[in-house]
Coordinates of C-alpha atoms and ligand atoms in Angstrom, one line a residue:
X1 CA -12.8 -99.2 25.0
X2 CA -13.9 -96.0 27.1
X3 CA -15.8 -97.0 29.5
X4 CA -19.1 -95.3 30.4
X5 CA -21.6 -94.1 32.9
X6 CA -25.4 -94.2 31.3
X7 CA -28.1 -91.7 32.5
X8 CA -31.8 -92.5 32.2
X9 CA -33.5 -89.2 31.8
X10 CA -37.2 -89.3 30.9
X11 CA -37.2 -90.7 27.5
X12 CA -33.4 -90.1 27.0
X13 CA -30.5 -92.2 27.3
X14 CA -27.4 -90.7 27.7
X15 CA -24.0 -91.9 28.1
X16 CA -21.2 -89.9 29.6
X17 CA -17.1 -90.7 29.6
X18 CA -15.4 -92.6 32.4
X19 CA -12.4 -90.5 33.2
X20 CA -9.7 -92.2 35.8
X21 CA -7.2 -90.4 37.6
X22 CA -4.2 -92.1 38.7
X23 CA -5.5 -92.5 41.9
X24 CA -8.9 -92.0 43.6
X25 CA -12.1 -92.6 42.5
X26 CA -12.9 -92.4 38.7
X27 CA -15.3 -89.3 37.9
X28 CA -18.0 -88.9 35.0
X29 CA -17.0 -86.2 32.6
X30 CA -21.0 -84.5 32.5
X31 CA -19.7 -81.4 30.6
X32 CA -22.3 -82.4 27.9
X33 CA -24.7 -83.4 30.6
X34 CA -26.6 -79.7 30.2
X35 CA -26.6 -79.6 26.0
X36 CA -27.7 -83.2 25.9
X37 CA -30.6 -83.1 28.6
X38 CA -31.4 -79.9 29.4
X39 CA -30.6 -80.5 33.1
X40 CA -28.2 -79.4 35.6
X41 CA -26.8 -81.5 38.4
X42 CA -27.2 -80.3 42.3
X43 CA -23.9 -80.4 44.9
X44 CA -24.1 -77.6 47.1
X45 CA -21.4 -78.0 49.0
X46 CA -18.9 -79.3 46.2
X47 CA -19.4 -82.9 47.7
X48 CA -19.3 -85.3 45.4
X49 CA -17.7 -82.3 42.0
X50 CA -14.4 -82.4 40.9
X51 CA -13.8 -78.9 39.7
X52 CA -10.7 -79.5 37.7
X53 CA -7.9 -82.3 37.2
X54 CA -4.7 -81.6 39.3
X55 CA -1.3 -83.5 39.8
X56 CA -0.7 -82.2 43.0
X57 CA -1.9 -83.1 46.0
X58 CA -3.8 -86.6 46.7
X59 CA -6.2 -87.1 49.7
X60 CA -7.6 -91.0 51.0
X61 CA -9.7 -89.3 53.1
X62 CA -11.1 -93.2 54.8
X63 CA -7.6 -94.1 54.8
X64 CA -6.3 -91.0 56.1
X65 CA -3.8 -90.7 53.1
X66 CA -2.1 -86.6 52.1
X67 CA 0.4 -87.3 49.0
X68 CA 2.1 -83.9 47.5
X69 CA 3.6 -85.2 43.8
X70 CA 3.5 -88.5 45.4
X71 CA 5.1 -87.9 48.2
X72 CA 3.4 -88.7 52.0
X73 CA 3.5 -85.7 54.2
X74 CA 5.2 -87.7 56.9
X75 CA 8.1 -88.2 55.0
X76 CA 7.8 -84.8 54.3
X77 CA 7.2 -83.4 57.2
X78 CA 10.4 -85.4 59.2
X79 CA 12.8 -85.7 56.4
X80 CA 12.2 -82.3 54.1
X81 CA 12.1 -78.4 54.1
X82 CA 9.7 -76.3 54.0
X83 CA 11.7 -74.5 50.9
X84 CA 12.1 -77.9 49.2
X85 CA 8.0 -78.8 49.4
X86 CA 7.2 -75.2 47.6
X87 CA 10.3 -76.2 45.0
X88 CA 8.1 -79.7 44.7
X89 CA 4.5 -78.2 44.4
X90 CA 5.6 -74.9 41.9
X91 CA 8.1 -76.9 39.8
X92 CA 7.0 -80.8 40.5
X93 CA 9.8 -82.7 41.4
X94 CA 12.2 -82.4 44.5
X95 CA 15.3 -80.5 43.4
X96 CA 18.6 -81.1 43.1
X97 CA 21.1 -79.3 45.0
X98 CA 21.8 -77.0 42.5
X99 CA 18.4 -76.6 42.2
X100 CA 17.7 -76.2 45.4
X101 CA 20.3 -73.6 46.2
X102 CA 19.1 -71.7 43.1
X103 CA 15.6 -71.6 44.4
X104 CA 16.3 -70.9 47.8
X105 CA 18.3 -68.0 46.7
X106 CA 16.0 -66.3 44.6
X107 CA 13.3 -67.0 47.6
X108 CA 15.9 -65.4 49.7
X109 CA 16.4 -62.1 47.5
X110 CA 12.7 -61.4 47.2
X111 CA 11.9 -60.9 50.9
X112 CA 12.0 -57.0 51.2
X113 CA 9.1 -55.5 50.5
X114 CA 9.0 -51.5 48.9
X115 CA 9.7 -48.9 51.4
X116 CA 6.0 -47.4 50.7
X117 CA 4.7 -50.6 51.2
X118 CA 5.5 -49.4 55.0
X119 CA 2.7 -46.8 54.8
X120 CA 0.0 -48.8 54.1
X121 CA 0.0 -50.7 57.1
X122 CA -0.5 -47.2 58.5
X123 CA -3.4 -47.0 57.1
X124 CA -5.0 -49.5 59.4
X125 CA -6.4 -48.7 62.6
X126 CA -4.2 -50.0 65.5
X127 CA -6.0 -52.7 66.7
X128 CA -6.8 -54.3 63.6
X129 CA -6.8 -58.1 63.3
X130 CA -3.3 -59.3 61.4
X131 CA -5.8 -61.4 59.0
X132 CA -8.0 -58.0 58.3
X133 CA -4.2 -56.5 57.0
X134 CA -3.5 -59.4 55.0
X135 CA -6.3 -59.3 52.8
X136 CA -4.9 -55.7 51.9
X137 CA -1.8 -55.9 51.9
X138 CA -1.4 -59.2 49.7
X139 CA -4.0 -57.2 47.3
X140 CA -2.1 -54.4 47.6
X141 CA 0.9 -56.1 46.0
X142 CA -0.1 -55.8 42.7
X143 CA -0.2 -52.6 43.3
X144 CA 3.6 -52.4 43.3
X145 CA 5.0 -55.1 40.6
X146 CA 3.3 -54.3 37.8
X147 CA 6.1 -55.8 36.5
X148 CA 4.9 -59.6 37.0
X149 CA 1.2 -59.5 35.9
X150 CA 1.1 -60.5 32.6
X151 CA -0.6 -64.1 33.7
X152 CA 0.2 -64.9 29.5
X153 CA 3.8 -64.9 30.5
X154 CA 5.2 -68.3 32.1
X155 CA 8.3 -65.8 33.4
X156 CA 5.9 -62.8 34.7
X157 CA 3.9 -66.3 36.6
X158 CA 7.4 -67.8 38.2
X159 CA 8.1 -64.1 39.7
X160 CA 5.0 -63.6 40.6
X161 CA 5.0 -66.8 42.7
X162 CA 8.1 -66.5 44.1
X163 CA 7.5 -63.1 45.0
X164 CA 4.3 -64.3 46.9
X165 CA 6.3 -67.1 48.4
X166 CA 9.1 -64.7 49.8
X167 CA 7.3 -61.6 51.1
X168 CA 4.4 -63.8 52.7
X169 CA 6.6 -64.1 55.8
X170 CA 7.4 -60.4 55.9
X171 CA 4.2 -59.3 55.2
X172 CA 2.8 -61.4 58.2
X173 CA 5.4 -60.6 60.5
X174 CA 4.7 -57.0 59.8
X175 CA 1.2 -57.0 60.2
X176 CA 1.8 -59.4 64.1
X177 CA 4.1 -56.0 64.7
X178 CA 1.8 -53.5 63.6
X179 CA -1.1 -55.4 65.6
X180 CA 1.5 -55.1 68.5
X181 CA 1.9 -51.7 68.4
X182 CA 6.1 -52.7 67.6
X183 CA 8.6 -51.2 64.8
X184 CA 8.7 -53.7 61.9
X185 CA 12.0 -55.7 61.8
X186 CA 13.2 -56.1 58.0
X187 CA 14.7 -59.9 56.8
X188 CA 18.0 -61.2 57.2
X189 CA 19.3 -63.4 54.6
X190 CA 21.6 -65.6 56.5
X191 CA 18.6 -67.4 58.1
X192 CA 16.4 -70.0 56.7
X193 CA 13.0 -69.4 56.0
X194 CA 11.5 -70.4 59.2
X195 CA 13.9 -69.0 61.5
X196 CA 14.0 -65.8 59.5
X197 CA 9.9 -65.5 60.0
X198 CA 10.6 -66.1 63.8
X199 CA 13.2 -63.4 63.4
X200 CA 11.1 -60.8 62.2
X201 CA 8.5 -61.6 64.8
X202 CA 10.2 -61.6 67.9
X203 CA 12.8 -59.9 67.5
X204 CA 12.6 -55.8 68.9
X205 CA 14.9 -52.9 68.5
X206 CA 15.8 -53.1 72.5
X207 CA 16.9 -57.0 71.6
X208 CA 17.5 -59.2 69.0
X209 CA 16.1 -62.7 68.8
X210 CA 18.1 -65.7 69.6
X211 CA 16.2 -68.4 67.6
X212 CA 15.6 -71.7 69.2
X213 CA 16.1 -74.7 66.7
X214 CA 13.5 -76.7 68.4
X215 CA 11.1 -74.0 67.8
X216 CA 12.3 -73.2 64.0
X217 CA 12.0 -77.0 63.2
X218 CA 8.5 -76.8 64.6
X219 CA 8.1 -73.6 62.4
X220 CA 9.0 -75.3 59.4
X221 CA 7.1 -78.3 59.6
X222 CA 3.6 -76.5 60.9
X223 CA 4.3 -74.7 57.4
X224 CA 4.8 -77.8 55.4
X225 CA 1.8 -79.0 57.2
X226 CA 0.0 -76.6 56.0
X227 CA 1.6 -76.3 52.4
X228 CA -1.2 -77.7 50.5
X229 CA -4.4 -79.9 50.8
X230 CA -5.8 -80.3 47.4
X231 CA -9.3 -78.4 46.1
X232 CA -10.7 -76.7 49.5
X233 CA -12.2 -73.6 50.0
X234 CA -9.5 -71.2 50.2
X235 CA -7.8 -73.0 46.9
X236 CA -11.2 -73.3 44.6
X237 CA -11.3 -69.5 45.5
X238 CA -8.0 -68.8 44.3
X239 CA -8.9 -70.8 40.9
X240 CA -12.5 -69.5 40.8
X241 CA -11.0 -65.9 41.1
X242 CA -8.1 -66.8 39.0
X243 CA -10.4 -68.3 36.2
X244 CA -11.2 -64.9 35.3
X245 CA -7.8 -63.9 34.5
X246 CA -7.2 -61.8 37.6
X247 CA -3.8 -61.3 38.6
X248 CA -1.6 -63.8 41.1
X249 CA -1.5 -61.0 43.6
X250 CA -5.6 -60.4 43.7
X251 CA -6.0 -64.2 43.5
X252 CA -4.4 -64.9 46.8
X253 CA -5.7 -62.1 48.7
X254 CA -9.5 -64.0 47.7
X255 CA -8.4 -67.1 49.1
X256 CA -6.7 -65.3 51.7
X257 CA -10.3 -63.8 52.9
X258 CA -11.6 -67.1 52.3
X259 CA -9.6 -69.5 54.4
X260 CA -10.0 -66.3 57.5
X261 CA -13.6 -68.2 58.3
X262 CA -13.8 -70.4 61.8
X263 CA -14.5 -73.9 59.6
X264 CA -11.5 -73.4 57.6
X265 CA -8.2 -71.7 58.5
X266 CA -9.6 -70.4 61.5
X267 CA -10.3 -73.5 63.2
X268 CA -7.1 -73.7 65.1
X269 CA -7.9 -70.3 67.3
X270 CA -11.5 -71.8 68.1
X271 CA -10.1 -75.2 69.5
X272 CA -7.5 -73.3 71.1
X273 CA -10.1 -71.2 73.0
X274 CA -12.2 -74.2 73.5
X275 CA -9.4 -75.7 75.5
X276 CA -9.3 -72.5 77.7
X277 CA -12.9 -72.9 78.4
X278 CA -12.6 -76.5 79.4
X279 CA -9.7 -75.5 81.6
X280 CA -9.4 -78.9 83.4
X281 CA -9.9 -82.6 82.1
X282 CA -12.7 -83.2 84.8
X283 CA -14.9 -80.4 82.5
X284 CA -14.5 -82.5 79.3
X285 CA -17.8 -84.7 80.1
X286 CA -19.7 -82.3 80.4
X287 CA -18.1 -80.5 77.6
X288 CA -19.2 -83.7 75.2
X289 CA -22.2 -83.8 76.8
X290 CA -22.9 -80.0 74.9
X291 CA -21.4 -81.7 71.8
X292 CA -24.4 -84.4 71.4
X293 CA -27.3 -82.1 72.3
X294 CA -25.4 -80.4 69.1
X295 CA -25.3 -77.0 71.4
X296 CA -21.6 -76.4 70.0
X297 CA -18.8 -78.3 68.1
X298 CA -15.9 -80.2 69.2
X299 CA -13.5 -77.6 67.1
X300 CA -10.3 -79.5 65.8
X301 CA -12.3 -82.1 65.2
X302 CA -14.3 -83.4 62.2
X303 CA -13.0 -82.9 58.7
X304 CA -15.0 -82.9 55.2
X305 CA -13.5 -85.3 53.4
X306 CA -10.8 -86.9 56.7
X307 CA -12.6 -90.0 57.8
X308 CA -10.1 -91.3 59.6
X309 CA -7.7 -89.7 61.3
X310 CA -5.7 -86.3 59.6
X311 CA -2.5 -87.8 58.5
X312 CA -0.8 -84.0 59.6
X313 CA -2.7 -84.2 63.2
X314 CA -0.3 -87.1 63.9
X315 CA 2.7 -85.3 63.0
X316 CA 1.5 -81.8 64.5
X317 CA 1.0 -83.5 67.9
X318 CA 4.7 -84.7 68.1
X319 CA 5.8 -80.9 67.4
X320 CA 3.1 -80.0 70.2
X321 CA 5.5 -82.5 72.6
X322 CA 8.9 -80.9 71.2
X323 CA 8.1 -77.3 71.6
X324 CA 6.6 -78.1 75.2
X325 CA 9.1 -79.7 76.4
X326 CA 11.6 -76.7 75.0
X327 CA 9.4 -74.2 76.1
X328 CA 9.0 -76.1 79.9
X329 CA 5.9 -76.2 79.4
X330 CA 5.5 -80.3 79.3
X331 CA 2.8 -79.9 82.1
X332 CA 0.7 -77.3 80.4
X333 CA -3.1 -78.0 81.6
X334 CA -4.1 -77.0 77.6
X335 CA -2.0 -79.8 76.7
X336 CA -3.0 -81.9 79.0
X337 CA -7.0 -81.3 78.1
X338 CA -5.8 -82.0 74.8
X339 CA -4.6 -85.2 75.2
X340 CA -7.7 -86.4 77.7
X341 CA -10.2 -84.7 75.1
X342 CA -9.0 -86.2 72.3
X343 CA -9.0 -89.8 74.1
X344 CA -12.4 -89.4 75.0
X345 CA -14.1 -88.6 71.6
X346 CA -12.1 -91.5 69.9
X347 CA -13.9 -94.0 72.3
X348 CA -17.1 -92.2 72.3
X349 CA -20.2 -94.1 69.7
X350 CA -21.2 -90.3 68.6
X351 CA -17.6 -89.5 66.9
X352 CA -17.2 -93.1 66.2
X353 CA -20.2 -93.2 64.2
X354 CA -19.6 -90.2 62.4
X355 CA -16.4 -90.7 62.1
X356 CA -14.9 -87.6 63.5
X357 CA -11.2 -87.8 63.7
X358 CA -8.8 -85.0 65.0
X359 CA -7.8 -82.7 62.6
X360 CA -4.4 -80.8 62.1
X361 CA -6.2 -77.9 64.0
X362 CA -6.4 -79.8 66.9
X363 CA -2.5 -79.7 68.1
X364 CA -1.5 -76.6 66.3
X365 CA -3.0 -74.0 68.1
X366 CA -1.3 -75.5 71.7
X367 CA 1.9 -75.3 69.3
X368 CA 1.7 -71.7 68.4
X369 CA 0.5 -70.3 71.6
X370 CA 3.8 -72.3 73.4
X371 CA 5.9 -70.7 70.3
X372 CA 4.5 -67.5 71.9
X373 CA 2.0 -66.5 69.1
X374 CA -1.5 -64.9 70.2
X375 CA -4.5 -66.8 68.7
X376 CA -5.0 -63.8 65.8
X377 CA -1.8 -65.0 64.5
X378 CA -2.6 -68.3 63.9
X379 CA -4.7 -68.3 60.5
X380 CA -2.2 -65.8 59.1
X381 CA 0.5 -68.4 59.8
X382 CA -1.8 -71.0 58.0
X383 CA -2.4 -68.2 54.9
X384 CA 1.6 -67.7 54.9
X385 CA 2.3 -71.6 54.6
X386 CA -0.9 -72.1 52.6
X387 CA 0.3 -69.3 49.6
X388 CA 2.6 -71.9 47.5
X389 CA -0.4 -74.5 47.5
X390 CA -2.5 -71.7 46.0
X391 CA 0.3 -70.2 43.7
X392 CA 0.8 -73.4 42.7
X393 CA -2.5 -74.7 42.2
X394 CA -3.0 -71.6 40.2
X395 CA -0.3 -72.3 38.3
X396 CA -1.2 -75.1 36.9
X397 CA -4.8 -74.1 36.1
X398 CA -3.0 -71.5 34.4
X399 CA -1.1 -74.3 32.1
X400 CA -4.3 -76.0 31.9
X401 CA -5.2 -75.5 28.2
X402 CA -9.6 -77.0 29.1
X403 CA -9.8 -74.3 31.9
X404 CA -12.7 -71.8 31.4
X405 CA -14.1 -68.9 33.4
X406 CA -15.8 -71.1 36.4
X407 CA -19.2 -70.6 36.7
X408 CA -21.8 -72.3 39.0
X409 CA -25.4 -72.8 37.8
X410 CA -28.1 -72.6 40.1
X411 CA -31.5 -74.6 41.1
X412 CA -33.5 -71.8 41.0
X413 CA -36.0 -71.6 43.6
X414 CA -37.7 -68.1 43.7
X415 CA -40.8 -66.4 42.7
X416 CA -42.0 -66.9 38.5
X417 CA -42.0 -63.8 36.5
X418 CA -44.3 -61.2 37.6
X419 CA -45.0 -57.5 36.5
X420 CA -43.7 -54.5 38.6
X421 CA -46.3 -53.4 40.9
X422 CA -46.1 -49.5 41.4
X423 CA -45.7 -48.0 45.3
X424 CA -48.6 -46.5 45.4
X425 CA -50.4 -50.1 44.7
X426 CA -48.2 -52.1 47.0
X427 CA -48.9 -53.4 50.5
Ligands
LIG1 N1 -18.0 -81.7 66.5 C1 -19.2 -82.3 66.7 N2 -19.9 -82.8 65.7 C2 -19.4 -82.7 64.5 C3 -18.2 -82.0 64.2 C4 -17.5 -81.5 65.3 N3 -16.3 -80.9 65.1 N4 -18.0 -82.0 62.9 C5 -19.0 -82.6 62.3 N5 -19.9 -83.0 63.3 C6 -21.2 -83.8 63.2 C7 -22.3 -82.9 62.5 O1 -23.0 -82.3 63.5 C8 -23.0 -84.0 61.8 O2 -23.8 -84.7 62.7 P1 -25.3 -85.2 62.3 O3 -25.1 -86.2 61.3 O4 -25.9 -85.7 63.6 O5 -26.0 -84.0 61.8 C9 -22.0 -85.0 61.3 O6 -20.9 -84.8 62.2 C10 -21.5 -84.7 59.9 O7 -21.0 -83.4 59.8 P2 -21.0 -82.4 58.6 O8 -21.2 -81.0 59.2 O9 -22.0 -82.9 57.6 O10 -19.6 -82.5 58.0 P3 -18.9 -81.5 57.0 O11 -18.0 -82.3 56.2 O12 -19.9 -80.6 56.4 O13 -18.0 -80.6 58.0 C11 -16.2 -79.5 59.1 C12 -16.6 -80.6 58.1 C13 -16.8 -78.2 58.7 C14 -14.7 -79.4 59.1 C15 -16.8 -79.9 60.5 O14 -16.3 -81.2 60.9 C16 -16.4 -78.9 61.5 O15 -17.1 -77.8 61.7 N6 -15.3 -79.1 62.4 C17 -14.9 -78.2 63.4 C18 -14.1 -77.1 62.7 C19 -12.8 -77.5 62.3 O16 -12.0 -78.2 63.1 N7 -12.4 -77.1 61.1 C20 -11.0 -77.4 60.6 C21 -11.1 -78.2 59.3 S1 -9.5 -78.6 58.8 C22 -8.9 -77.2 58.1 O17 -9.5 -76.3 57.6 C23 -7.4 -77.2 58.1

């Protein structure tokens, strides 16, 4: 028998389904909640919703759990790809080698971007932040395949997202070169996809760049770190934009704008410059001391639904070690704040209590900036790995034949009707 949940609403009783998931905590199915009762429920916030059903990513956020299809991300993360996670979130299994070379390739021979594509990052003033050019330029693309937006078409949707998946890297590297005031350097097929994203950074016309594999693993896992993470802000925008029917390409550039904030993708550049301002461990009590009286937040730390600690902090802080040590830069003070900081606040009774937990933020900025990325980079690199979780996630909603047009009610709070008052009888 189905089991279920029973409201008590004035003189109503109501009952609602039990729906279970294969993991995680079961969920009341209250889409009759508003034609039975009348009422709405209130979760600003999305705290305790579930916005859609999804067999991608899991999260134990008390036991400090990340599954993609099943898999833990530090399996993934040590024994995987980057390349073979986006074959496991878009097609939901880990390929075979056939199926791996096949998808790699056709990731490999969407890279290039159109030749006038080159004259819209014109368009942008010279100083502009990398993440300001994304927004436009990943809206822009629909622009230039019209080919792939029929969203009806499962064929037009695979393009689509491995067009988004390939030109991601290009895309950013061009707009870190355009920020820099340096001639764009175009793909090269015989490197993998991390290396080939170093590439097109670093590299300049007056010399090419010898990649470091320390520095390309580190690349690659960063961006399997940040490959997914299940219904957050930058992902329900992509499905809340996508719910409409708006293209892949328009989609992404939404969540793109939406992960740019300082509590979501652009976390990483604020703990990096709260390091700087620490500067040395002997600042960090009274650094905490700030904390409690609440005047400003230990960035890095803290997660909405981690309450232990960020199963991709742990790994991200053994790439932090690597790319030190290969960049010499093992004694780094940042690093070594870091390290100090982050013992502190896990023996401290105010993060204890509310159980604040480093976050995969915490050690990924120290990362990038060693790798020799300025701060403005570092959200872009999170959009770039972030795109197959949304293309993915979109995907799916796409296949999903119980998704509607999202749409939030409200508890409405302001003034009861009223009749217009003319100017002259105002004030
Ligand atoms: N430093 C100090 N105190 C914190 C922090 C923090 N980083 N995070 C939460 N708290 C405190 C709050 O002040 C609050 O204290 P109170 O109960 O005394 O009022 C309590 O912990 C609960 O915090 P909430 O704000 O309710 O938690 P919420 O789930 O809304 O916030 C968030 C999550 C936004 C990530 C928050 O922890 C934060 O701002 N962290 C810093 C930014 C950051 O690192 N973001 C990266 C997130 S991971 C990602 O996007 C990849």
């Amino acid at each position: 028998m189905t089991e279920k949940a029973t409201l008590n609403i004035a003189d109503k009783t109501v009952e609602f389904p039990v729906l279970k998931g294969t993991l995680g905590p079961d969920v009341f199915d209250i889409r009759k909640l508003y034609s039975d009762t009348d009422t709405f429920t209130f979760d600003p916030g999305f705290t305790s919703t579930a916005a859609c059903e999804s067999g991608l990513t899991f999260i134990d956020g008390d036991k400090g759990i990340l599954l993609h299809r099943g898999y833990p991300i530090d399996q993934l993360a040590s024994k995987s790809n980057y390349v073979e996670v986006c074959h496991l979130l878009l097609r939901g299994e880990l390929p075979t080698a056939a199926q791996y070379e096949e998808f790699e390739r056709s990731i490999t021979m969407h890279t290039m971007l159109h030749q006038q594509f080159d004259r819209f990052f014109e368009g942008f003033r010279r100083d502009a932040h990398p993440m300001a050019i994304m927004v436009g330029a990943v809206g822009a693309l629909s622009a230039f395949y019209h080919d792939s937006l029929d969203i009806h078409d499962p064929v037009q949707r695979n393009i689509s997202a491995i067009r988004l998946i390939a030109k991601m890297p290009t895309i950013a590297a061009r707009a870190y070169k355009y920020h820099m005031g340096q001639p764009f350097i175009s793909p090269r097929n015989e490197l993998n996809y991390a290396e080939n994203f170093l590439r097109m950074c670093f590299a300049v016309p007056a010399e090419d760049y010898v990649v470091n594999p320390v520095l390309a693993k580190a690349m690659d896992r960063i961006f399997i770190l940040h490959a997914d993470h299940e219904q957050n802000a930058s992902t329900s925008t992509v499905r809340l934009a996508g719910s409409s029917g708006a293209n892949p390409f328009a989609c992404i550039a939404a969540g793109i704008a939406c992960l740019w904030g300082p509590s979501h993708g652009g976390a990483n550049e604020e703990a990096l410059n709260m390091l700087k301002e620490i500067g040395t461990p002997d600042k960090i009590p009274e650094f905490i001391a700030g904390v409690k009286d609440k005047r400003y937040k230990l960035m890095g730390f803290g997660h909405r639904v981690y309450k232990n600690y960020d199963p991709r902090a742990k790994v991200m802080q053994e790439s932090a070690h690597e790319v030190l040590a290969a960049t010499g830069r093992e004694n780094d003070p940042l690093f070594q704040v870091a390290k100090e900081l982050e013992k502190v606040a896990l023996n401290d009774e105010y993060f204890i209590e509310r159980k604040l937990f480093p976050n995969v933020d915490f050690y990924s900025g120290i990362t990038l900036s060693a790798m020799g990325f300025p701060t403005t980079m570092f959200t872009v690199l999170f959009a770039l790995a972030r795109t197959v979780g949304w293309i993915s996630q979109w995907q799916e909603m796409m296949e999903d034949p119980s998704q509607k047009i999202g749409r939030p009610r409200q508890l409405y709070t302001g003034p009861t009707e009223r009749d217009y008052v003319p100017m002259s009888k105002r004030g």
